[in-house]
Short mmCIF file of C-alpha atoms and ligand atoms in Angstrom, two decimals:
data_model
loop_
_atom_site.label_atom_id
_atom_site.label_comp_id
_atom_site.label_asym_id
_atom_site.label_seq_id
_atom_site.Cartn_x
_atom_site.Cartn_y
_atom_site.Cartn_z
CA UNK A 1 -0.02 -0.15 0.01
CA UNK A 2 1.51 3.40 -1.07
CA UNK A 3 1.30 6.21 1.30
CA UNK A 4 -1.25 9.04 0.66
CA UNK A 5 0.23 12.09 -1.02
CA UNK A 6 0.24 15.11 1.07
CA UNK A 7 -1.48 17.39 -1.08
CA UNK A 8 -4.79 17.08 -3.31
CA UNK A 9 -4.29 15.07 -6.65
CA UNK A 10 -6.93 14.24 -9.07
CA UNK A 11 -6.56 11.88 -12.12
CA UNK A 12 -8.00 12.31 -15.63
CA UNK A 13 -9.27 9.43 -17.64
CA UNK A 14 -10.82 9.01 -21.06
CA UNK A 15 -13.50 6.42 -21.91
CA UNK A 16 -11.81 3.18 -23.22
CA UNK A 17 -12.64 2.51 -26.87
CA UNK A 18 -12.26 -1.41 -26.82
CA UNK A 19 -13.17 -4.25 -24.33
CA UNK A 20 -9.20 -4.66 -23.65
CA UNK A 21 -9.03 -1.02 -23.04
CA UNK A 22 -11.72 -1.17 -20.35
CA UNK A 23 -10.22 -4.27 -18.61
CA UNK A 24 -6.91 -2.26 -18.41
CA UNK A 25 -8.79 0.77 -16.87
CA UNK A 26 -10.02 -1.51 -14.05
CA UNK A 27 -6.47 -2.22 -13.00
CA UNK A 28 -5.39 1.18 -13.67
CA UNK A 29 -7.78 2.93 -11.36
CA UNK A 30 -7.45 0.20 -8.67
CA UNK A 31 -3.53 1.18 -8.70
CA UNK A 32 -4.35 4.83 -8.42
CA UNK A 33 -6.82 4.40 -5.36
CA UNK A 34 -3.81 3.57 -3.39
CA UNK A 35 -2.68 7.13 -3.42
CA UNK A 36 -6.22 8.50 -2.36
CA UNK A 37 -6.95 10.86 -4.95
CA UNK A 38 -9.51 13.63 -4.21
CA UNK A 39 -11.39 12.49 -7.42
CA UNK A 40 -11.20 11.31 -10.95
CA UNK A 41 -12.67 12.93 -13.96
CA UNK A 42 -13.56 11.16 -17.26
CA UNK A 43 -13.40 13.17 -20.40
CA UNK A 44 -16.20 13.40 -23.10
CA UNK A 45 -16.45 13.89 -26.81
CA UNK A 46 -12.80 13.86 -27.37
CA UNK A 47 -11.78 11.33 -30.00
CA UNK A 48 -15.52 10.52 -30.60
CA UNK A 49 -16.35 9.43 -26.96
CA UNK A 50 -19.91 9.37 -26.09
CA UNK A 51 -21.65 10.65 -22.68
CA UNK A 52 -22.64 7.22 -22.01
CA UNK A 53 -18.98 6.08 -22.13
CA UNK A 54 -18.25 8.85 -19.75
CA UNK A 55 -20.94 7.91 -17.54
CA UNK A 56 -20.30 4.41 -17.26
CA UNK A 57 -16.74 5.00 -16.17
CA UNK A 58 -17.87 7.64 -13.76
CA UNK A 59 -20.44 5.15 -12.09
CA UNK A 60 -17.84 2.45 -11.75
CA UNK A 61 -15.54 4.83 -9.86
CA UNK A 62 -18.46 6.01 -7.75
CA UNK A 63 -19.65 2.39 -7.03
CA UNK A 64 -16.01 1.59 -5.75
CA UNK A 65 -16.22 4.42 -3.31
CA UNK A 66 -14.18 7.28 -5.00
CA UNK A 67 -15.35 10.67 -6.14
CA UNK A 68 -15.52 11.06 -9.98
CA UNK A 69 -16.69 13.82 -12.20
CA UNK A 70 -17.90 13.51 -15.72
CA UNK A 71 -16.63 16.05 -18.24
CA UNK A 72 -19.67 17.94 -20.07
CA UNK A 73 -19.26 19.80 -23.06
CA UNK A 74 -22.20 21.85 -24.58
CA UNK A 75 -21.25 22.21 -28.12
CA UNK A 76 -24.19 21.34 -30.22
CA UNK A 77 -26.43 20.87 -27.20
CA UNK A 78 -29.95 22.52 -26.47
CA UNK A 79 -31.26 23.60 -23.15
CA UNK A 80 -33.48 20.66 -22.98
CA UNK A 81 -30.58 18.18 -23.80
CA UNK A 82 -28.57 19.61 -21.24
CA UNK A 83 -31.47 19.49 -18.68
CA UNK A 84 -31.79 15.73 -19.61
CA UNK A 85 -28.24 15.05 -18.79
CA UNK A 86 -28.18 16.89 -15.70
CA UNK A 87 -31.18 14.99 -14.44
CA UNK A 88 -29.09 11.88 -15.24
CA UNK A 89 -26.16 13.01 -13.37
CA UNK A 90 -28.20 13.79 -10.34
CA UNK A 91 -29.96 10.36 -10.48
CA UNK A 92 -26.42 8.62 -10.65
CA UNK A 93 -25.43 10.41 -7.45
CA UNK A 94 -22.81 12.63 -9.34
CA UNK A 95 -22.06 15.93 -7.41
CA UNK A 96 -19.11 17.05 -9.27
CA UNK A 97 -18.52 17.81 -13.04
CA UNK A 98 -16.04 19.57 -15.53
CA UNK A 99 -18.14 21.89 -17.44
CA UNK A 100 -16.67 22.82 -21.13
CA UNK A 101 -17.62 24.20 -24.23
CA UNK A 102 -15.98 21.54 -26.36
CA UNK A 103 -14.99 21.66 -30.15
CA UNK A 104 -16.65 21.44 -33.26
CA UNK A 105 -15.45 18.13 -34.96
CA UNK A 106 -13.01 19.15 -37.42
CA UNK A 107 -14.22 22.79 -37.14
CA UNK A 108 -17.65 21.85 -38.65
CA UNK A 109 -21.15 21.70 -37.36
CA UNK A 110 -22.98 24.24 -35.18
CA UNK A 111 -22.46 25.58 -31.83
CA UNK A 112 -26.24 24.76 -30.46
CA UNK A 113 -27.88 26.92 -27.91
CA UNK A 114 -24.80 27.50 -25.79
CA UNK A 115 -22.14 29.51 -27.33
CA UNK A 116 -19.54 29.51 -24.48
CA UNK A 117 -18.76 27.52 -21.37
CA UNK A 118 -19.83 30.46 -19.18
CA UNK A 119 -23.37 30.05 -20.64
CA UNK A 120 -23.31 26.36 -19.63
CA UNK A 121 -22.21 27.19 -16.16
CA UNK A 122 -24.70 29.73 -15.67
CA UNK A 123 -27.56 27.31 -17.02
CA UNK A 124 -26.27 24.57 -14.70
CA UNK A 125 -26.37 26.97 -11.73
CA UNK A 126 -29.85 28.07 -12.66
CA UNK A 127 -31.27 24.69 -12.91
CA UNK A 128 -29.61 22.89 -10.14
CA UNK A 129 -28.42 25.62 -7.66
CA UNK A 130 -25.60 24.39 -5.54
CA UNK A 131 -25.82 20.70 -6.41
CA UNK A 132 -22.67 20.40 -8.35
CA UNK A 133 -19.17 21.32 -7.76
CA UNK A 134 -18.21 22.76 -11.02
CA UNK A 135 -14.87 22.60 -12.55
CA UNK A 136 -13.99 24.57 -15.75
CA UNK A 137 -11.07 24.78 -18.06
CA UNK A 138 -8.63 27.54 -18.35
CA UNK A 139 -5.37 28.24 -20.27
CA UNK A 140 -2.19 29.91 -18.93
CA UNK A 141 -0.65 29.87 -22.33
CA UNK A 142 -3.98 31.32 -23.65
CA UNK A 143 -6.80 29.29 -25.58
CA UNK A 144 -5.73 28.83 -29.32
CA UNK A 145 -9.09 30.50 -30.50
CA UNK A 146 -8.85 33.37 -28.12
CA UNK A 147 -9.01 37.14 -29.60
CA UNK A 148 -6.09 38.14 -27.33
CA UNK A 149 -4.87 37.13 -23.96
CA UNK A 150 -6.71 39.73 -22.38
CA UNK A 151 -9.95 38.50 -23.87
CA UNK A 152 -9.29 34.99 -22.90
CA UNK A 153 -8.66 36.19 -19.35
CA UNK A 154 -11.81 38.10 -19.26
CA UNK A 155 -13.85 35.08 -20.63
CA UNK A 156 -12.33 33.04 -17.77
CA UNK A 157 -13.29 35.67 -15.23
CA UNK A 158 -16.90 35.66 -16.69
CA UNK A 159 -16.94 31.67 -16.46
CA UNK A 160 -16.03 32.13 -12.74
CA UNK A 161 -18.60 34.71 -12.13
CA UNK A 162 -21.51 32.50 -13.68
CA UNK A 163 -20.53 30.09 -11.04
CA UNK A 164 -17.46 27.58 -11.37
CA UNK A 165 -16.17 26.43 -8.08
CA UNK A 166 -12.82 25.74 -9.27
CA UNK A 167 -10.53 25.33 -12.40
CA UNK A 168 -8.18 23.10 -14.02
CA UNK A 169 -5.53 24.25 -16.42
CA UNK A 170 -4.51 22.97 -19.93
CA UNK A 171 -1.12 21.44 -19.44
CA UNK A 172 1.92 23.43 -19.61
CA UNK A 173 5.73 22.95 -19.21
CA UNK A 174 6.55 26.65 -18.03
CA UNK A 175 5.54 27.36 -14.59
CA UNK A 176 5.86 31.21 -15.19
CA UNK A 177 3.00 30.94 -17.53
CA UNK A 178 0.84 29.51 -14.56
CA UNK A 179 2.13 31.82 -11.87
CA UNK A 180 1.37 34.88 -14.21
CA UNK A 181 -2.13 33.57 -14.85
CA UNK A 182 -2.68 33.20 -11.18
CA UNK A 183 -1.75 36.60 -10.64
CA UNK A 184 -3.87 38.14 -13.25
CA UNK A 185 -6.98 36.32 -12.29
CA UNK A 186 -6.43 37.17 -8.52
CA UNK A 187 -5.92 40.96 -9.73
CA UNK A 188 -9.68 40.46 -11.37
CA UNK A 189 -10.85 39.21 -7.90
CA UNK A 190 -10.97 35.48 -8.73
CA UNK A 191 -10.12 33.42 -5.59
CA UNK A 192 -11.46 29.88 -6.68
CA UNK A 193 -8.66 27.22 -6.80
CA UNK A 194 -6.70 26.86 -10.18
CA UNK A 195 -5.25 23.55 -10.28
CA UNK A 196 -2.45 22.92 -12.75
CA UNK A 197 -3.19 20.08 -15.21
CA UNK A 198 -0.03 18.06 -15.57
CA UNK A 199 0.87 15.84 -18.60
CA UNK A 200 3.31 13.14 -17.89
CA UNK A 201 5.61 12.75 -20.89
CA UNK A 202 5.61 9.12 -22.14
CA UNK A 203 5.79 9.33 -25.87
CA UNK A 204 7.19 12.36 -27.82
CA UNK A 205 5.23 11.69 -31.02
CA UNK A 206 1.93 11.67 -28.80
CA UNK A 207 3.05 14.80 -26.90
CA UNK A 208 3.77 16.74 -30.11
CA UNK A 209 0.53 15.66 -31.49
CA UNK A 210 -1.61 16.81 -28.58
CA UNK A 211 0.30 20.10 -28.08
CA UNK A 212 -0.07 20.96 -31.66
CA UNK A 213 -3.92 20.49 -31.25
CA UNK A 214 -4.40 22.26 -27.97
CA UNK A 215 -1.86 24.96 -28.14
CA UNK A 216 0.27 23.84 -25.43
CA UNK A 217 3.77 25.18 -25.93
CA UNK A 218 6.59 22.47 -25.64
CA UNK A 219 9.70 24.44 -24.90
CA UNK A 220 12.47 24.15 -27.53
CA UNK A 221 15.05 22.34 -25.33
CA UNK A 222 12.47 19.81 -24.40
CA UNK A 223 11.22 19.21 -27.84
CA UNK A 224 15.05 18.84 -29.16
CA UNK A 225 16.03 16.60 -26.18
CA UNK A 226 12.69 14.30 -27.11
CA UNK A 227 13.60 14.28 -30.72
CA UNK A 228 17.13 13.19 -30.07
CA UNK A 229 16.12 10.05 -28.13
CA UNK A 230 14.49 8.73 -31.37
CA UNK A 231 12.55 5.50 -30.55
CA UNK A 232 14.45 5.03 -27.33
CA UNK A 233 11.32 5.11 -25.02
CA UNK A 234 12.93 4.44 -21.87
CA UNK A 235 15.29 7.54 -22.33
CA UNK A 236 12.20 9.51 -23.34
CA UNK A 237 10.31 8.55 -20.10
CA UNK A 238 13.30 8.85 -17.78
CA UNK A 239 13.71 12.58 -19.21
CA UNK A 240 10.13 13.30 -19.21
CA UNK A 241 9.94 12.07 -15.46
CA UNK A 242 12.64 14.55 -14.60
CA UNK A 243 11.06 17.48 -16.34
CA UNK A 244 7.61 16.84 -15.17
CA UNK A 245 8.52 16.40 -11.51
CA UNK A 246 10.76 19.60 -11.48
CA UNK A 247 7.69 21.48 -12.91
CA UNK A 248 5.43 19.88 -10.15
CA UNK A 249 7.94 20.78 -7.49
CA UNK A 250 8.12 24.34 -8.63
CA UNK A 251 4.27 24.46 -8.79
CA UNK A 252 3.72 22.96 -5.33
CA UNK A 253 6.45 25.60 -3.74
CA UNK A 254 4.66 28.25 -5.49
CA UNK A 255 1.61 27.39 -3.74
CA UNK A 256 -0.57 25.61 -6.50
CA UNK A 257 -3.60 24.04 -4.80
CA UNK A 258 -3.28 20.55 -6.03
CA UNK A 259 -2.35 18.72 -9.26
CA UNK A 260 -4.50 17.18 -11.84
CA UNK A 261 -2.89 14.44 -13.67
CA UNK A 262 -3.76 13.59 -17.37
CA UNK A 263 -3.18 9.86 -17.04
CA UNK A 264 -3.65 8.84 -20.68
CA UNK A 265 -5.36 5.75 -18.89
CA UNK A 266 -1.90 4.58 -17.48
CA UNK A 267 -0.97 4.24 -13.92
CA UNK A 268 2.73 3.71 -14.02
CA UNK A 269 3.75 7.11 -15.37
CA UNK A 270 1.46 8.96 -12.86
CA UNK A 271 2.52 6.79 -9.90
CA UNK A 272 6.40 7.25 -10.82
CA UNK A 273 5.68 11.06 -10.72
CA UNK A 274 3.98 11.03 -7.28
CA UNK A 275 6.81 8.84 -5.85
CA UNK A 276 9.16 11.58 -6.93
CA UNK A 277 7.12 14.15 -5.12
CA UNK A 278 6.14 12.19 -1.93
P1 FAD B 1 -14.66 28.65 -23.28
O1 FAD B 1 -14.71 28.94 -21.88
O2 FAD B 1 -16.14 28.75 -23.78
O3 FAD B 1 -13.65 29.40 -24.12
C1 FAD B 1 -13.66 28.81 -25.58
C2 FAD B 1 -13.09 30.14 -26.31
O4 FAD B 1 -14.05 31.23 -26.49
C3 FAD B 1 -11.86 30.74 -25.76
O5 FAD B 1 -10.92 31.05 -26.90
C4 FAD B 1 -12.48 32.06 -25.00
O6 FAD B 1 -11.43 33.01 -24.84
C5 FAD B 1 -13.58 32.63 -25.87
N1 FAD B 1 -14.58 33.07 -25.00
C6 FAD B 1 -15.25 32.59 -24.08
N2 FAD B 1 -16.23 33.33 -23.55
C7 FAD B 1 -16.10 34.52 -24.50
C8 FAD B 1 -17.01 35.43 -24.75
N3 FAD B 1 -18.09 35.89 -23.90
N4 FAD B 1 -16.79 36.26 -25.81
C9 FAD B 1 -15.87 36.27 -26.37
N5 FAD B 1 -15.04 35.04 -26.59
C10 FAD B 1 -15.16 34.28 -25.44
N6 FAD B 1 -12.70 18.85 -24.65
C11 FAD B 1 -13.51 17.80 -24.95
O7 FAD B 1 -13.88 17.83 -25.98
N7 FAD B 1 -13.71 16.87 -24.02
C12 FAD B 1 -13.15 16.91 -22.76
O8 FAD B 1 -13.52 16.04 -22.03
C13 FAD B 1 -12.49 17.98 -22.51
N8 FAD B 1 -11.85 18.24 -21.20
C14 FAD B 1 -10.97 19.22 -20.92
C15 FAD B 1 -10.50 19.41 -19.69
C16 FAD B 1 -9.73 20.58 -19.44
C17 FAD B 1 -9.08 20.65 -17.88
C18 FAD B 1 -9.16 21.31 -20.39
C19 FAD B 1 -8.48 22.56 -20.15
C20 FAD B 1 -10.05 21.35 -21.46
C21 FAD B 1 -10.77 20.13 -22.07
N9 FAD B 1 -11.28 20.00 -23.21
C22 FAD B 1 -12.13 19.08 -23.55
C23 FAD B 1 -10.96 20.89 -24.52
C24 FAD B 1 -11.92 22.15 -24.61
O9 FAD B 1 -13.07 21.55 -24.82
C25 FAD B 1 -11.54 23.21 -25.40
O10 FAD B 1 -10.30 23.65 -25.19
C26 FAD B 1 -12.40 24.02 -25.96
O11 FAD B 1 -11.93 24.70 -27.16
C27 FAD B 1 -12.58 25.20 -24.94
O12 FAD B 1 -13.75 24.85 -24.02
P2 FAD B 1 -13.66 25.81 -22.78
O13 FAD B 1 -14.58 25.19 -21.86
O14 FAD B 1 -12.48 26.19 -22.22
O15 FAD B 1 -14.42 27.03 -23.43
#
């Protein structure tokens, strides 16, 4: 049995796409229960996942005695469809969610009745009061579609004022971006916890692909070092662990209220990281 980590940790999964993936995720979450995380979250929509897949995973985690939050995006949704979903969450004993706008698949399609996540948050509060602890996303390195850093910051402040309880950041490798973002939001009177999202480095091609898609910057020195390892996955993982553990240490020392780990449905990288930080 591992010792619990002395600061709040949460873990993110995506709904498995195959029976083998589902089987593996059972082992993964059991391994992660040992560090007594504050909660797990399960993504929705990315890679074509359905809300049923998300809900199934959340229900399984809740049934095993741990807190879990579905991600819920409003892209293409109507007020009625959101109402139905909220009722289903409440009936399933869910008390926490990650409320997002989401993205149009390949940039096509229609937004539906909600234009921004702030409108979804306001709607959830209007419909369900204080029932849900609402997490929202934020972007210390600026959301890729934002008109400007100032507009993105203002959009985040609006989302918080609409009723967000806490926030999780997009991942980043430069702690200055996070600390500057915190200063800026505090300057606007925002005092909810803003928890850094942490991406363990497991594979360089996967990391480059994700980062290009979500606008997270990989500093040049990290990119070049990763490229220099070629297919040597052990060296990539060892270097990645050093880089991400140093980042987490800086974040903790600087007062980050916890860490949210994007597990990529694997337990070993997250546990190796937490062992370094224990
Ligand atoms: P919003 O807060 O609505 O912001 C979207 C854009 O609109 C930003 O550029 C913002 O600056 C701008 N904006 C917001 N309000 C206004 C306004 N009033 N006027 C003008 N501009 C405005 N995606 C998934 O598909 N599934 C997931 O499970 C998922 N999980 C995520 C978890 C986390 C922690 C994070 C950080 C992101 C996640 N995403 C997920 C990605 C997210 O859906 C995308 O980044 C999406 O493009 C933005 O979602 P949002 O909720 O941050 O949107």
